[in-house]
Coordinates of C-alpha atoms in Angstrom, one line a residue:
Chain R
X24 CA 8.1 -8.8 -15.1
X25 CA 6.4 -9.6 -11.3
X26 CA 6.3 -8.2 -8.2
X27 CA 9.9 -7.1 -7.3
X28 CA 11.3 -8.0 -3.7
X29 CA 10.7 -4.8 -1.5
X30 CA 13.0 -3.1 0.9
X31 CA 11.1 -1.4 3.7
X32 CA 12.4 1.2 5.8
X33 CA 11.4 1.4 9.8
X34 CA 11.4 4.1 12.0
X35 CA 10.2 4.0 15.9
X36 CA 8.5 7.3 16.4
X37 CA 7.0 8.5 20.1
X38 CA 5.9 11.6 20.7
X39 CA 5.4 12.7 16.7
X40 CA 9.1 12.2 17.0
X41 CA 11.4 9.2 16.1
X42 CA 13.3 7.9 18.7
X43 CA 16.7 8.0 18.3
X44 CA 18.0 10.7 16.1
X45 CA 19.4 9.1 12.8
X46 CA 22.4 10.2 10.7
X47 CA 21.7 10.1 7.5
X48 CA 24.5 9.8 5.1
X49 CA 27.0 11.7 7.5
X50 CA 24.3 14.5 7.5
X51 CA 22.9 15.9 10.8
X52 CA 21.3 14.0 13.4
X53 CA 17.3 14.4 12.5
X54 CA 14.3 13.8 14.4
X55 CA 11.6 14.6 12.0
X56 CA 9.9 11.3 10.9
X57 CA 8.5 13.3 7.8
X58 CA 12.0 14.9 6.7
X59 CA 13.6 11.4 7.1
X60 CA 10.7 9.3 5.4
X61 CA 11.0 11.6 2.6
X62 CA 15.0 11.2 2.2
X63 CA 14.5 7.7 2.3
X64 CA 11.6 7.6 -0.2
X65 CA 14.3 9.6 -2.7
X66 CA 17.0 7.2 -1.7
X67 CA 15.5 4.4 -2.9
X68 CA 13.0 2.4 -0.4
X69 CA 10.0 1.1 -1.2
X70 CA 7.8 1.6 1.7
X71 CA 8.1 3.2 5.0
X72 CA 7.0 1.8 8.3
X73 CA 6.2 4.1 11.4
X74 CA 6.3 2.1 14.7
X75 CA 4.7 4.2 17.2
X76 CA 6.6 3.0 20.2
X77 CA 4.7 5.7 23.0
X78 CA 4.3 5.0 26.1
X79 CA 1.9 7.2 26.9
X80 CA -2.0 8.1 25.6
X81 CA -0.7 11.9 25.3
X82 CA 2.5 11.2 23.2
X83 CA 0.5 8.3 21.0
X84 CA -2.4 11.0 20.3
X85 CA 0.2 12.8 17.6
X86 CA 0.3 9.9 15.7
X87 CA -2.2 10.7 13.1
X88 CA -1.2 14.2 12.8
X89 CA 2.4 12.6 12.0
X90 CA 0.1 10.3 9.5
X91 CA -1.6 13.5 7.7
X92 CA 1.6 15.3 7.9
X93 CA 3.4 12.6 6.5
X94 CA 0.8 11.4 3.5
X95 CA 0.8 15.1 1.8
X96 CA 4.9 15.2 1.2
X97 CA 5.4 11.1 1.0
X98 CA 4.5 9.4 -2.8
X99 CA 5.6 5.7 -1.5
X100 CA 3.0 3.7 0.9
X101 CA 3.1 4.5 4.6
X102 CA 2.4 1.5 7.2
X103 CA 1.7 2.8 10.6
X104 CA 1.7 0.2 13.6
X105 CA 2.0 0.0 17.6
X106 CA -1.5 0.7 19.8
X107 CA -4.2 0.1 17.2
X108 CA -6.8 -1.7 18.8
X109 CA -10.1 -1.8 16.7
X110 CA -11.3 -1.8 13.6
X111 CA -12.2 2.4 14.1
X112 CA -8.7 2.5 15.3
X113 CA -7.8 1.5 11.5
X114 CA -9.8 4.0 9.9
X115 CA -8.8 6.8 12.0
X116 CA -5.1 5.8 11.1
X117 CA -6.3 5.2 7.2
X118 CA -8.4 8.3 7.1
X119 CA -5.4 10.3 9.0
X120 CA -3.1 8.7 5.9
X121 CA -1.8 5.4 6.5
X122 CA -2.3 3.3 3.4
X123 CA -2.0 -0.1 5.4
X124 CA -2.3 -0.6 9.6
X125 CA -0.5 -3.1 11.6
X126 CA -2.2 -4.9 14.5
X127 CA 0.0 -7.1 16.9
X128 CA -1.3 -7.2 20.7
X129 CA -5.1 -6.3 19.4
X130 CA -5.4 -9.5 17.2
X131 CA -3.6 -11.6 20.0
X132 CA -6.6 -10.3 22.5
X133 CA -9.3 -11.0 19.9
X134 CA -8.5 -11.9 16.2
X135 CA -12.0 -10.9 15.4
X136 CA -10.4 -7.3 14.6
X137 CA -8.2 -8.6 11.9
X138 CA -11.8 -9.6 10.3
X139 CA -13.6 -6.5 10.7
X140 CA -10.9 -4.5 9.5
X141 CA -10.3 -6.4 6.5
X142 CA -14.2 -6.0 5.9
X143 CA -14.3 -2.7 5.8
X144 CA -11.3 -1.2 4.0
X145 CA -9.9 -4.7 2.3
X146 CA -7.5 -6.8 3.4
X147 CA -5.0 -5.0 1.2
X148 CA -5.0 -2.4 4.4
X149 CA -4.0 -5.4 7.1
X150 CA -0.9 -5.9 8.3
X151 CA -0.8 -9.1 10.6
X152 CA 2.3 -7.9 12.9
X153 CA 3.8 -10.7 14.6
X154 CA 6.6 -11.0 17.3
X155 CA 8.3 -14.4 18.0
X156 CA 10.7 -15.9 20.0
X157 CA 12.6 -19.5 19.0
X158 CA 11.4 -22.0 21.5
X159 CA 12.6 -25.8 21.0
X160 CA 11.7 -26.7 17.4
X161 CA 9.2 -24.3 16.9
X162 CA 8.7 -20.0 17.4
X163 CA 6.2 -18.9 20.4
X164 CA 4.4 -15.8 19.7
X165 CA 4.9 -12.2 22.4
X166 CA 2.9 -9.7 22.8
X167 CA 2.9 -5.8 24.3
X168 CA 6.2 -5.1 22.3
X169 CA 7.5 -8.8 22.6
X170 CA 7.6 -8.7 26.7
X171 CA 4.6 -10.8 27.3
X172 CA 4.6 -15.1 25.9
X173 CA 1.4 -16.2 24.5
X174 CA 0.3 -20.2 23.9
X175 CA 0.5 -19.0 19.8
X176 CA 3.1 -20.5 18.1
X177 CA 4.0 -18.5 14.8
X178 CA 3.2 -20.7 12.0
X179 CA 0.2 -21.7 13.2
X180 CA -0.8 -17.7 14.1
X181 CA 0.0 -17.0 11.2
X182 CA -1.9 -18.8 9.0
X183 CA -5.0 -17.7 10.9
X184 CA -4.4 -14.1 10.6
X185 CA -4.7 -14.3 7.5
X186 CA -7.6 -16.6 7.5
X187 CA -9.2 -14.1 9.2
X188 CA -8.1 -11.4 6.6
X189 CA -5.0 -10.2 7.3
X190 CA -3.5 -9.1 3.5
X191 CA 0.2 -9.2 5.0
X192 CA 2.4 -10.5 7.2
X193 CA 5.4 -8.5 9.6
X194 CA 7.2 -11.1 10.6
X195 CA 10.0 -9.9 13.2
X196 CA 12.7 -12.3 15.3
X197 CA 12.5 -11.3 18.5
X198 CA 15.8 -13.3 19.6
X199 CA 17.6 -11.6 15.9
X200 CA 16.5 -7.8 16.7
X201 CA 18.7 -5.4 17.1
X202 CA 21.7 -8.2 16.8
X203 CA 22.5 -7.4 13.6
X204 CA 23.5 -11.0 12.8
X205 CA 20.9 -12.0 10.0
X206 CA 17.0 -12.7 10.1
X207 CA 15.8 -15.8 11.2
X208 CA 15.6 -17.6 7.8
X209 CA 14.3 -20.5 9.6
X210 CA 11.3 -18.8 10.7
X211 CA 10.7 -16.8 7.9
X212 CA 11.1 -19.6 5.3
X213 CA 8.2 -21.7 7.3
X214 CA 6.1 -18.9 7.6
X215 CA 6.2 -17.3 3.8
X216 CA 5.7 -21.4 2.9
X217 CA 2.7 -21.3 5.1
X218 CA 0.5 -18.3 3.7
X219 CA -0.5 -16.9 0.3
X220 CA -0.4 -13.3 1.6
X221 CA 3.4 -11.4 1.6
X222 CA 5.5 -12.4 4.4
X223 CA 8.0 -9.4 5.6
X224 CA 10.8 -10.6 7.4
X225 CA 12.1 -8.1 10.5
X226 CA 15.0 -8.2 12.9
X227 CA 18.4 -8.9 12.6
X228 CA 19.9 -7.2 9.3
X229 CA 23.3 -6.1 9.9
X230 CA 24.1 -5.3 6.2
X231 CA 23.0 -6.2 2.8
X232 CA 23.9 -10.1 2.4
X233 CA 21.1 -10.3 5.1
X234 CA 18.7 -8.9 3.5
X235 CA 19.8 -10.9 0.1
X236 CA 18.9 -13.8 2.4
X237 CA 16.1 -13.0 3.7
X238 CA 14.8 -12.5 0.2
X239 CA 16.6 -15.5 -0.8
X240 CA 17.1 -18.0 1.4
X241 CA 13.9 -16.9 4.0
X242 CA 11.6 -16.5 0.7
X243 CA 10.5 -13.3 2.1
X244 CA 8.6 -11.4 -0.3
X245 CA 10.1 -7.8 1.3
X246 CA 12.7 -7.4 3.9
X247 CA 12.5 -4.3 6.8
X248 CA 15.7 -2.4 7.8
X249 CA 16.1 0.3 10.6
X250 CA 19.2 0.4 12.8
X251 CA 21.9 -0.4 10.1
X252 CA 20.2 2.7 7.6
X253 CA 19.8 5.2 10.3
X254 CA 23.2 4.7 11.8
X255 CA 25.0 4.3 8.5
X256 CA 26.4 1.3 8.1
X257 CA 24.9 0.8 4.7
X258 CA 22.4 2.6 2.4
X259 CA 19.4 1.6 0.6
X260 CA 21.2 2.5 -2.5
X261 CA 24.0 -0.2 -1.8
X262 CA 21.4 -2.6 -0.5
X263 CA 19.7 -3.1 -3.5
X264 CA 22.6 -3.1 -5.7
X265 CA 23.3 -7.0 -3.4
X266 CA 19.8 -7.7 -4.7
X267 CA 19.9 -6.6 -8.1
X268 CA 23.5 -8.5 -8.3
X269 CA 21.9 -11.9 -6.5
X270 CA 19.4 -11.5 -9.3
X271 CA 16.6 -10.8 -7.3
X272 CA 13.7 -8.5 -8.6
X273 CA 13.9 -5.0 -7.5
X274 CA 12.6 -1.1 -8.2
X275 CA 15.7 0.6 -9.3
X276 CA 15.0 4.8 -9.5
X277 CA 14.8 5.9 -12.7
X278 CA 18.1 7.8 -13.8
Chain V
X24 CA -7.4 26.8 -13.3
X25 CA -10.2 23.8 -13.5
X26 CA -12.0 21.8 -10.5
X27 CA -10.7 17.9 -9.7
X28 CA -13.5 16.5 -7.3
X29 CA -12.5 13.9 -5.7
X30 CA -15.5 11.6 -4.5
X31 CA -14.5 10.7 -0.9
X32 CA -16.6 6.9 0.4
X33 CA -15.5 7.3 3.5
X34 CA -13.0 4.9 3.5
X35 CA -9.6 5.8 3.4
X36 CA -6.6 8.0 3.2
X37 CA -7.1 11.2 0.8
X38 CA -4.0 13.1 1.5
X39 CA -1.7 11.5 -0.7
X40 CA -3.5 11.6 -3.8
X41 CA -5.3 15.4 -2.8
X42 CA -1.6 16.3 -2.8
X43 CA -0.5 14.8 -6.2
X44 CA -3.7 16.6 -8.0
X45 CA -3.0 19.9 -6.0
X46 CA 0.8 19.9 -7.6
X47 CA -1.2 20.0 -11.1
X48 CA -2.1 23.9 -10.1
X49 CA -5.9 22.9 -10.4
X50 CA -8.3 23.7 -7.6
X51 CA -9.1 20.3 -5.8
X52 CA -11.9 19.4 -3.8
X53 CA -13.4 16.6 -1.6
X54 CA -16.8 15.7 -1.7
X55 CA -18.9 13.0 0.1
X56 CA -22.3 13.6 -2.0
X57 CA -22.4 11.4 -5.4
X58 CA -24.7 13.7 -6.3
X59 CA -22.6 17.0 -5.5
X60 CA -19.6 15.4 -7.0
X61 CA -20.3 15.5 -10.4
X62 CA -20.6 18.9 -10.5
X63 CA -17.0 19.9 -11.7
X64 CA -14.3 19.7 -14.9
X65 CA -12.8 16.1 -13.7
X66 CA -14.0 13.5 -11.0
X67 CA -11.4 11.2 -9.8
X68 CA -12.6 8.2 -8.0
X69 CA -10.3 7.3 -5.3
X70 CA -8.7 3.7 -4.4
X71 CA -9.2 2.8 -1.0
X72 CA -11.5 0.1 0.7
X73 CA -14.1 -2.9 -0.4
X74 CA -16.1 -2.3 -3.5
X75 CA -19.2 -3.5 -1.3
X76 CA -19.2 0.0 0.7
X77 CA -18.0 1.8 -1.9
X78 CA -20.9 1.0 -4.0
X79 CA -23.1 1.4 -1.6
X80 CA -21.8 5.1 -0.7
X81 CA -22.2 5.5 -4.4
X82 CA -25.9 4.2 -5.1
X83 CA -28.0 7.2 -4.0
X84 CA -26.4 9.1 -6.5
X85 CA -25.1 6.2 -8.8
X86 CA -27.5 7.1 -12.2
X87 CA -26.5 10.9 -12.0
X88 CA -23.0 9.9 -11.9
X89 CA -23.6 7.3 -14.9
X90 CA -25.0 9.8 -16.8
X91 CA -22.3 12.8 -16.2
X92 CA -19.7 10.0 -17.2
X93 CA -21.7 9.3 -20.5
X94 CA -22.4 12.7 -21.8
X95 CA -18.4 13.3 -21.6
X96 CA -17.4 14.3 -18.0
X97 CA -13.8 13.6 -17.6
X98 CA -13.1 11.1 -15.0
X99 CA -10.3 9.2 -13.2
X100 CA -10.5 5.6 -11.3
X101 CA -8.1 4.4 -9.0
X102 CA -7.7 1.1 -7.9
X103 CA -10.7 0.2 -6.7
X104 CA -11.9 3.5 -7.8
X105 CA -10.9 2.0 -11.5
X106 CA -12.9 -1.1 -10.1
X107 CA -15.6 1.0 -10.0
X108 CA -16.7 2.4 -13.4
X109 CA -17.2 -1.5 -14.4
X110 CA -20.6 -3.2 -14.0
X111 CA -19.8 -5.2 -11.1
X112 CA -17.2 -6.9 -9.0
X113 CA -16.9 -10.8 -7.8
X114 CA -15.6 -9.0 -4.7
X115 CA -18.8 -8.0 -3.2
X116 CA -22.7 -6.9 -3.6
X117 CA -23.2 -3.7 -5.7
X118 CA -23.2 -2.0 -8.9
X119 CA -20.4 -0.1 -10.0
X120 CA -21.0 2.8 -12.8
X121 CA -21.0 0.4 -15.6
X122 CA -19.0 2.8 -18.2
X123 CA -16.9 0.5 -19.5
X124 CA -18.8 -3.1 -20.3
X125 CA -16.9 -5.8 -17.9
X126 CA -16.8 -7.7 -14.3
X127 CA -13.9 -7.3 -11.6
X128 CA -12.6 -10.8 -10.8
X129 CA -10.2 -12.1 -8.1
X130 CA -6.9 -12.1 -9.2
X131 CA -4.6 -15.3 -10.3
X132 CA -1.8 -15.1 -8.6
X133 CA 0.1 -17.7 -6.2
X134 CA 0.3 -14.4 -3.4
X135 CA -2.9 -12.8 -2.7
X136 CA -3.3 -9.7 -2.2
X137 CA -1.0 -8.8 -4.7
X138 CA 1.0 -5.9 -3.1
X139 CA 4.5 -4.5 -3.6
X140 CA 5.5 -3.4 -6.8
X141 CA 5.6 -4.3 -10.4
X142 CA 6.4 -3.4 -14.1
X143 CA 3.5 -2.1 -16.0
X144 CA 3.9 -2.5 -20.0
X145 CA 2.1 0.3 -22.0
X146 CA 0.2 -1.0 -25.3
X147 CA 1.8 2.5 -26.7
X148 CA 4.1 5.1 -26.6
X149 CA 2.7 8.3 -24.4
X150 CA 2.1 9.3 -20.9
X151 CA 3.8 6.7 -18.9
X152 CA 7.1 7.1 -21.1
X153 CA 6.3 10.8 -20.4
X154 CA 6.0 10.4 -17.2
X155 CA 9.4 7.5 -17.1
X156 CA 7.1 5.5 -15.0
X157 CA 8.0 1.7 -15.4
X158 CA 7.1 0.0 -12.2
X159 CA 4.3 0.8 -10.2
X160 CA 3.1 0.0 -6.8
X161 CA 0.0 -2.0 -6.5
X162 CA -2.1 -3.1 -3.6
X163 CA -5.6 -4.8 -4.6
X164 CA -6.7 -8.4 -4.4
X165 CA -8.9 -7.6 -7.8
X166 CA -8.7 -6.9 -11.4
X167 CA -10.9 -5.7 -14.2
X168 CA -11.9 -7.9 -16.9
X169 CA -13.1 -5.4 -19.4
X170 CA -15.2 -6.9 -22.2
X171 CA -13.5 -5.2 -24.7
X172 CA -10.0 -5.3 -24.3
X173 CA -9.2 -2.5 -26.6
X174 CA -10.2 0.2 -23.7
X175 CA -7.1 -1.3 -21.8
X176 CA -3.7 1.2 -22.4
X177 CA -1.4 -1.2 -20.2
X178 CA -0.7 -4.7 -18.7
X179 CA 0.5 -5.9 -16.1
X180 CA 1.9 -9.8 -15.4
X181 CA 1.7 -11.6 -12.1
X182 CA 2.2 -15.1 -11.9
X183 CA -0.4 -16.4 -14.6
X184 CA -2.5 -13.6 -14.7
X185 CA -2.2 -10.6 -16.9
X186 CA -4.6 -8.3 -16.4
X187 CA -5.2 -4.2 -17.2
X188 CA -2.9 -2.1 -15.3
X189 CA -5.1 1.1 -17.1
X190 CA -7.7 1.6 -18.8
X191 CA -9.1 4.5 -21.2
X192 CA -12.5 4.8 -22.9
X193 CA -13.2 8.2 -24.3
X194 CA -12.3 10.6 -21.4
X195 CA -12.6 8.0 -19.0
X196 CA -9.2 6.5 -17.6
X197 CA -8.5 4.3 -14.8
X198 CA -5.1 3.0 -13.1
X199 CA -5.2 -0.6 -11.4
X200 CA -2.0 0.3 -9.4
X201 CA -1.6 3.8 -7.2
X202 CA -0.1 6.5 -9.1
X203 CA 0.4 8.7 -5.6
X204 CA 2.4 5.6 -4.0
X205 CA 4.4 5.3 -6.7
X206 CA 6.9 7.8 -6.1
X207 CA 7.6 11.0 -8.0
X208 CA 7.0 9.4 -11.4
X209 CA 3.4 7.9 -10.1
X210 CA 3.2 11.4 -9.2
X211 CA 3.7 12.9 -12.9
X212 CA 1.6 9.9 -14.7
X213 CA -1.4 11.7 -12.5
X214 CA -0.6 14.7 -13.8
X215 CA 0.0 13.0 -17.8
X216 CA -3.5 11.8 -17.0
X217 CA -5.4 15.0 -16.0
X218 CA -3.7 16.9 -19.0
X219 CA -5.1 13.9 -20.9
X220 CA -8.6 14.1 -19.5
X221 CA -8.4 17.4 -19.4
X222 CA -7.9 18.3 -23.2

């Protein structure tokens, strides 16, 4: 055997709440990021992904007591991302009980952080969170949530975040979120060729040949979903039976 | 009821695995001094962070430590917590506890770090078919390379390396991969391997 494909699962949270309520499996609408991490740890997925999406320094401060509550009910790895800034910033979210940290804007404004993070808690821990927007033949890398254009272009970003210790990539379509009409294979294929570390593609599944894709096709080495799981167009469940059947490796629950 | 110590570096999240131990019904503890730590029925070494720190954390009370583990204290690496109770690591300046002869090298793999998950193969029959745990998650750009190979109790293939996924020398084990990340059957191998240690 090797490393089987992932299938991450994404929740925006503000507030120690997630954002929009999400139905899961024709239950109740449910806000709790813990109760909905946990159904979806049972369900199937093989990581979860908090994007703290908070607009404000009061709401963001209940992230890490989201991360602690979260850690002592979740047995699948938690990545928390959205307003870390320094290296501390890491360790607070680590120590709070994220296993891995995502930094976007932060390495943008100084890269340096991507270093001293991986330094002190392993580059196992970094997530190199990166937003991009098609532009001519190449991607051009945003900032601040995707609003703001930088002179990075993605490839090229890429490959030094994780020069500079990233130990993963999120790699999320600006122009595909939220469309629901596939990832950007395009970009994700040149990015996961550029790197050694795992690329995660993001933005644009609107049901499971998508995902196949961007496993397949995009060489992704883990795909994120949100929208299309919390509104209940598809389950993880179904999802990875179109990976298991495009013979792709995956984690099945045992019976 | 026994005491788990878990020996905290400073590093990284605790909850996950405090929580798995708890569900064992044994009294679990944190403790920063090396020293302090060793005083109880199982230590667990935890998984998170760069062997550097972490065997620098460990040094003041590194020989005390050493010598619990060698007159029979029951112990428990993860990850790099497993990384640990070797002599030393390519990853960084330090010693680890040296209780099991070998060096920790960078692992051969075309993706580095190797994260995500993947199928562990038990040498024999026992607590990971107890447990029904068959793929485990893993997040580590390391692995040991005991001297002895008989110590190691599973395997684990990425591309053209095969290297220990656990590890057991007397009542010394160790995991390569994160039994609290790995759902609820990474949840019940922890709990295989404290009734083990425990015995």
């Amino acid at each position: 055997m090797s490393l089987t494909r992932r299938l991450i699962v994404c929740l925006d949270v503000a507030g120690g709440r997630v954002v929009k309520g999400v139905q899961f499996e024709a239950l109740r609408d449910v806000g709790d990021p813990v109760e909905l991490a946990e159904r979806y740890e049972q369900a199937g997925a093989d990581e979860i992904v908090y994007l703290d999406i908070s607009a404000s320094a009061e709401e963001r401060a209940t992230l890490l007591d989201l991360a602690r509550r979260t850690a002592e009910r979740l047995f699948v790895p938690l990545t928390i991302g959205g307003g870390i800034r320094t290296a501390d910033d890491v360790g607070r979210a680590l120590r709070a009980g994220a296993d891995k940290v995502g930094i976007n804007s932060a390495a943008l404004a100084r890269p340096e952080v991507l270093t001293e993070s991986a330094g002190r808690f392993g580059a196992q821990c970094v997530v190199a969170s990166i937003d991009a927007r098609r532009e001519g033949e190449g991607w051009r890398v945003y900032s601040h949530g995707g609003r703001t254009p930088t002179e990075r272009e993605a490839v090229a970003w890429a490959r030094e975040c994780v020069e500079r210790g990233a130990g993963e990539i999120l790699l999320t379509s600006i122009d595909r979120d939220g469309a629901r009409d596939g990832y950007d294979l395009e970009l994700t294929r040149a990015v996961a060729g550029a790197v050694h570390v795992p690329v995660i593609a993001s933005g644009g599944a609107g049901n499971a040949a998508h995902v196949r894709d961007a496993l397949q096709t995009g060489h992704a080495d883990a795909a994120l979903v949100a929208g299309i799981l919390h509104d209940g167009v598809t389950t993880v469940g179904a999802i990875k039976s179109v990976l298991a059947d495009a013979g792709l490796p995956i984690r099945r629950r045992a019976a | 009821m026994k005491r788990l110590t878990l020996f905290d570096y400073g590093a990284g999240n605790l909850h996950s695995l405090g929580k798995a131990l708890a569900e064992t019904g044994h009294d679990v503890r944190v403790e920063t001094d090396p020293r302090r730590a060793v005083e109880t029925d199982l230590l667990v070494l935890p998984g998170v962070g760069a062997f550097q720190l972490a065997a620098a954390r460990m040094a003041s009370g590194r020989e005390e430590m050493r010598a619990a583990l060698e007159s029979g204290l029951p112990a428990i690496g993860i990850c790099l917590g497993m990384q640990l109770l070797f002599d030393e690591s390519e990853e960084g300046e330090g010693r680890g506890l040296g209780v099991i002869p070998g060096r920790v090298e960078r692992i051969r793999s075309p993706r580095v770090p190797h994260i995500g998950w993947n199928g562990v193969e038990p040498v024999d029959e026992g607590a990971f078919a107890r447990a029904g745990l068959e793929v485990a998650y893993y997040a580590h750009s390391f692995v040991c390379r005991p001297e002895d190979e008989r110590v190691v109790t599973a395997w684990t293939t990425e591309g053209d390396d095969r290297f220990p996924a656990a590890v057991r020398k007397d009542r010394i084990a160790g995991v390569q991969f994160h039994p609290e990340k790995s759902s609820r059957e990474g949840v019940a191998l922890l709990a295989e391997m404290v009734r083990e240690a425990l015995r």
